[in-house]
Coordinates of C-alpha atoms in Angstrom, one line a residue:
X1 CA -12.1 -3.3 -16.4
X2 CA -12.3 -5.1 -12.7
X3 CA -9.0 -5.5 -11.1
X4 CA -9.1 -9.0 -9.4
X5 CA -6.4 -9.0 -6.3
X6 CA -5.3 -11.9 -5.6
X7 CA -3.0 -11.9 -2.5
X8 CA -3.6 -13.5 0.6
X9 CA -5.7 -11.9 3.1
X10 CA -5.4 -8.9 4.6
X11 CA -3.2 -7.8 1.9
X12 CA -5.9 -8.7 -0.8
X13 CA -8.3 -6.6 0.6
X14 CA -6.2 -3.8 1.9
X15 CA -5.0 -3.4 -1.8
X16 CA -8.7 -3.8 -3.3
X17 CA -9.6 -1.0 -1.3
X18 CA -7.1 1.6 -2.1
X19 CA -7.6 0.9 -5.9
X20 CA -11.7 2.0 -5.5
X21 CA -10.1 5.0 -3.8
X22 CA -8.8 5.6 -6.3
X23 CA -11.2 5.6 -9.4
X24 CA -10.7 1.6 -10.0
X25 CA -12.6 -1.2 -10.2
X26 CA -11.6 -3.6 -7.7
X27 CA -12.4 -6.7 -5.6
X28 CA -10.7 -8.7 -3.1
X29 CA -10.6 -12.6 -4.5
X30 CA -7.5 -14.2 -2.1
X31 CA -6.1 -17.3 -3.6
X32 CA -3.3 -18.0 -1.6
X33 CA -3.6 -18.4 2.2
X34 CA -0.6 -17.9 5.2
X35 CA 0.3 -20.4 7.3
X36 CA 3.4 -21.5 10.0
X37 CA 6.1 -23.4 8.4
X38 CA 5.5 -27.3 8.7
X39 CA 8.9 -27.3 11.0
X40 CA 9.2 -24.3 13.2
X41 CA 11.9 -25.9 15.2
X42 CA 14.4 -23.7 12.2
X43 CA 12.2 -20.6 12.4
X44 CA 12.2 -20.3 16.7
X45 CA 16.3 -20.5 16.4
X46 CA 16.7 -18.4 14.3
X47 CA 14.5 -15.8 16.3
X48 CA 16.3 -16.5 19.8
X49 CA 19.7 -15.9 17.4
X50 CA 18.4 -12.6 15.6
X51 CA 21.3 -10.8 17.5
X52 CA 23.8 -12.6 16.2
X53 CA 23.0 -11.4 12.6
X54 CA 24.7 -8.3 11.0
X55 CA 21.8 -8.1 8.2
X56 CA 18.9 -9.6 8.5
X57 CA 17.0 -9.6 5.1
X58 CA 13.0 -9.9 4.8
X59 CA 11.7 -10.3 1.3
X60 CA 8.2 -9.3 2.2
X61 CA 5.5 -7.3 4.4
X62 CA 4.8 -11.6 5.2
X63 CA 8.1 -12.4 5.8
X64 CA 8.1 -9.2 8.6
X65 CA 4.8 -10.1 10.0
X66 CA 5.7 -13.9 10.3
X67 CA 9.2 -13.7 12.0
X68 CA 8.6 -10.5 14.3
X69 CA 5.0 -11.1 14.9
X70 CA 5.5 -14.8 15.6
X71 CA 1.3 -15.1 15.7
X72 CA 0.6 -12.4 18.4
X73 CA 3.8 -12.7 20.4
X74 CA 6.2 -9.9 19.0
X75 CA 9.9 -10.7 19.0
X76 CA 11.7 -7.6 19.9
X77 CA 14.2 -6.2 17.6
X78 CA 17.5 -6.7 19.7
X79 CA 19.4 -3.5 21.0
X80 CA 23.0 -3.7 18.8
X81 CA 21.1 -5.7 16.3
X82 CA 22.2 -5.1 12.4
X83 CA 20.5 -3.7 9.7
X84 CA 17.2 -4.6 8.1
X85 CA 16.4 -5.3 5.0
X86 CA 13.6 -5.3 2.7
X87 CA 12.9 -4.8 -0.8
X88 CA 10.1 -2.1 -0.8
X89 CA 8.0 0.3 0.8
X90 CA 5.7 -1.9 2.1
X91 CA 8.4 -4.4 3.7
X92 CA 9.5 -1.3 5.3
X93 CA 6.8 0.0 6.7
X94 CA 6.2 -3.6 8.1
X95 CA 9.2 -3.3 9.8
X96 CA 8.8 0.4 11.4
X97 CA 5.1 -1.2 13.2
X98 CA 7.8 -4.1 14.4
X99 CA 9.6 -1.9 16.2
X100 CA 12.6 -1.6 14.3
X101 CA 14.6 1.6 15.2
X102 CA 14.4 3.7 11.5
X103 CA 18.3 4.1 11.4
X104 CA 18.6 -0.1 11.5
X105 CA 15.9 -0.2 8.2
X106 CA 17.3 0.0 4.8
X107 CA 14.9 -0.4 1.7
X108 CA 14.8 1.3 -1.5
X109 CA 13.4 4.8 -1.7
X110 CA 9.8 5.1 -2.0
X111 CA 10.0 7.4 -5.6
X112 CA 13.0 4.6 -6.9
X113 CA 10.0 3.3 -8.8
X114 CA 11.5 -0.6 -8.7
X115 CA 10.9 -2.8 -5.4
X116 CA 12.0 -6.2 -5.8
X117 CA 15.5 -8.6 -5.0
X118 CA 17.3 -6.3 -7.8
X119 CA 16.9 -2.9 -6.3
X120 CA 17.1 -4.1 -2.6
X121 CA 20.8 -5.3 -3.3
X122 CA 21.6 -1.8 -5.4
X123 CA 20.5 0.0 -3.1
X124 CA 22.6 -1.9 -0.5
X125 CA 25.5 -2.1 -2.8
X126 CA 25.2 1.9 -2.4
X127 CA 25.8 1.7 1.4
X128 CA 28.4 3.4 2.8
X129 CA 28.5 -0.1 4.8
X130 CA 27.2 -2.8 2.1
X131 CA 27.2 -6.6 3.0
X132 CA 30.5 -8.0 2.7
X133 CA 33.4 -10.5 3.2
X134 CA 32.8 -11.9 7.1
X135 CA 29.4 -10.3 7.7
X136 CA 26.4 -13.0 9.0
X137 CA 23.5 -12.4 6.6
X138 CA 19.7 -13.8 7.4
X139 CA 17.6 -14.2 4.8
X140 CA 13.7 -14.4 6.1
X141 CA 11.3 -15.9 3.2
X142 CA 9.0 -18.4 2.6
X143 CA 9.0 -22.4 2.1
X144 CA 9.1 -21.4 -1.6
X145 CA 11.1 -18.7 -3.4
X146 CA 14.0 -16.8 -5.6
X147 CA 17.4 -18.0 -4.0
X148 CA 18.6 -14.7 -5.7
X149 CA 19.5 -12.2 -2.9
X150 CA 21.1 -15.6 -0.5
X151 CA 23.4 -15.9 -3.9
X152 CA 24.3 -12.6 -4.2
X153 CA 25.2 -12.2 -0.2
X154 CA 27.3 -15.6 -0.5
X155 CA 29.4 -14.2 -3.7
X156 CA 30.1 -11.1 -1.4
X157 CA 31.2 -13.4 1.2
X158 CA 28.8 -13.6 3.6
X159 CA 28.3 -16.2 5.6
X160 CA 24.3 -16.7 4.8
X161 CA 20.9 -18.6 6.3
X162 CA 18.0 -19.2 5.1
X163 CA 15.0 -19.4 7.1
X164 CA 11.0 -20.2 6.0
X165 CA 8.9 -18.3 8.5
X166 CA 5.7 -19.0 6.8
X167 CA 4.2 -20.9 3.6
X168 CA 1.6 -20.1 1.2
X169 CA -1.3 -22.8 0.2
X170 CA -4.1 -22.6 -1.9
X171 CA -7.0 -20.9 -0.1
X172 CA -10.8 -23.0 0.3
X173 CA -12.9 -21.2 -1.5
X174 CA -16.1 -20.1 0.2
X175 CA -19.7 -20.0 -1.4
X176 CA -19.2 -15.8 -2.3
X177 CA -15.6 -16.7 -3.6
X178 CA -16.0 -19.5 -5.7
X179 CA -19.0 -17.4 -7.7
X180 CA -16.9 -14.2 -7.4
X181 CA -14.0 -16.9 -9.6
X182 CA -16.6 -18.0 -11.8
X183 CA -18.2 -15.0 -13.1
X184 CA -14.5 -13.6 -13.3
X185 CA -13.5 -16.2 -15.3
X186 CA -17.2 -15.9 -17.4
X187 CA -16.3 -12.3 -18.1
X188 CA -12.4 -12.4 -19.2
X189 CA -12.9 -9.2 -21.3
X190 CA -13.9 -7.5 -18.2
X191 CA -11.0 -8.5 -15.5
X192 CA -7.7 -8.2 -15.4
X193 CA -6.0 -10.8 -12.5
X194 CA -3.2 -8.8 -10.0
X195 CA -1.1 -11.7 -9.4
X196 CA 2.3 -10.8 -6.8
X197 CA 3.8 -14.0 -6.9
X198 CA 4.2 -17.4 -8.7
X199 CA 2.4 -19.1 -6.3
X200 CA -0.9 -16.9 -6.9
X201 CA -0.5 -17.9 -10.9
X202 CA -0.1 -21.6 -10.3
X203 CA -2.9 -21.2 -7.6
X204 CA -5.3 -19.6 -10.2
X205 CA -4.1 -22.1 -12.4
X206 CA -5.3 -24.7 -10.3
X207 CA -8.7 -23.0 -9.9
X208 CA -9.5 -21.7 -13.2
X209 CA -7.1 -24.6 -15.6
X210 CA -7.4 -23.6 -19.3
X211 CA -10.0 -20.7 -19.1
X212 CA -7.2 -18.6 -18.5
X213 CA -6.4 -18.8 -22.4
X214 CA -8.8 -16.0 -22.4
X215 CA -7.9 -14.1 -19.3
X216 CA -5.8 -10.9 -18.6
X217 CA -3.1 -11.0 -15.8
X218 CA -1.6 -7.6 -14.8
X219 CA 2.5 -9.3 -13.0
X220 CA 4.9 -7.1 -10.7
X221 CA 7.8 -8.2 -11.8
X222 CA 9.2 -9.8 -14.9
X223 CA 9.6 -13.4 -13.7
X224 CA 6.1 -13.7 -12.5
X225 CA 4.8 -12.3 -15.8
X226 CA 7.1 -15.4 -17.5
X227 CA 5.3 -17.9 -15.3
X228 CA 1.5 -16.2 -16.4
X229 CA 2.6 -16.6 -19.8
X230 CA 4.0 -20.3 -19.3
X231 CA 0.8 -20.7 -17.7
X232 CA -1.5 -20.1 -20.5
X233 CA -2.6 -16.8 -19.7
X234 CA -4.0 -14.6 -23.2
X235 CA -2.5 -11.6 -22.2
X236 CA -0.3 -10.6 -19.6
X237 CA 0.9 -6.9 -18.9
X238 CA 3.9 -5.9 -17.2
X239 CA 3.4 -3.4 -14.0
X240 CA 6.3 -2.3 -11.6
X241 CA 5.5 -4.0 -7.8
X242 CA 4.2 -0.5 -6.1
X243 CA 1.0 0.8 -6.0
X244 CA 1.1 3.4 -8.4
X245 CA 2.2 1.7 -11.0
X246 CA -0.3 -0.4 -10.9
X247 CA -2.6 2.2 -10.9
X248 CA -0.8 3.5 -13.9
X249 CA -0.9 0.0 -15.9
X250 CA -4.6 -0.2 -14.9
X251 CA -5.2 3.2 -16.4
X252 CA -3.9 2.1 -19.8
X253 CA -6.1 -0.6 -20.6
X254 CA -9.1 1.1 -19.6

């Protein structure tokens, strides 16, 4: 079976690539494109004020990229900055290439085999310093997304903001895309969808509509498998958000 990635570009293809490294089928189909939030005036503050934060939370590689890369002109992390946050290994790693000092980055462990909202807030419930009563939280996300971790800071009593540096939109298809979709979508026995978000099912929804009945989506966490289902999707399998266990789930089915 093909694995179809769906992420935005250069994750899409970055991903595509290790899975044919490893034995599996794999192609690069990006649904979902990056751009700056409609209203940056929020987003520049918040950069200019990243010193005043005592956790500054990412919930993605994007959300990294986006706010410290601020499109080729890298914001430095502050000396005496707090702690950031992220909920896997590759938010982490995308914070290391920003220049964040090691000792400032907390994440949960690459072999904890769970990366998402749940286990970042475990793992900084474990800290000999957690977030609490007084502290200044950021939380760095997308236009759209889980509320989840801001609600869980705020009922710890952190003061909390919320700030969008980027937002997704559906991708225009070029010429090699759009036939790459359709003889996807002609094939359904032979392709399974890797979908990382609700936006890329309601993206593929919009693309592909009710030929999904037939189609197999492969979701990284629980709530994005609920929305393939809701979407129409004929079978949707379960995988953990890292690599491997993608891997794994893809070995499964074959």
């Amino acid at each position: 079976m093909r694995v179809v990635v769906t992420r935005p570009s250069p994750q899409a293809e970055a991903w595509a690539a290790r899975l044919v490294a490893r034995g599996i089928d794999a192609i690069a189909l990006p649904l979902l494109a990056i751009e700056a939030p409609r209203d940056p005036a929020a987003l520049d503050d918040a950069r200019r004020s990243l010193a005043a934060f005592d956790w500054v939370v990412f919930v993605s590689p994007t959300a990294v990229e986006r706010f410290l890369g601020d499109d080729g002109r890298p914001v430095p992390w502050p000396a005496g900055a707090g702690r950031a946050a992220g909920p896997g290994v590759g938010t982490a790693a995308a914070l290391r290439r920003a220049g964040v000092p090691e000792a400032s980055i907390v994440a949960p462990a690459e072999g904890s085999g769970s990366f998402d909202a749940e286990a970042l807030w475990a793992t900084i419930a474990r800290r000999d310093r957690p977030i609490t009563r007084g502290d200044r939280v950021l939380v760095v996300r997308g236009t759209e997304g889980s509320d989840w971790l801001a609600e869980r800071c705020r009922e710890a009593g952190a003061t909390v903001r919320v700030v969008a540096a980027y937002r997704r939109v559906d991708k225009v298809l070029g010429a090699a895309e759009r036939s790459a979709l359709e003889a996807a979508l002609a094939e359904p026995a032979g392709h399974a969808w890797l979908v990382a978000s609700g936006s890329a099912v309601h993206a593929l929804v919009r693309a592909a509509g009710p030929r999904l009945a037939t189609a197999t989506a492969i979701a990284t966490h629980p709530r994005i498998a609920a929305r393939a289902r809701d979407a129409g999707f004929g079978r949707v399998l379960e995988a953990a958000a890292g690599f491997d266990a993608v891997v794994q789930c893809m070995r499964c089915i074959e």
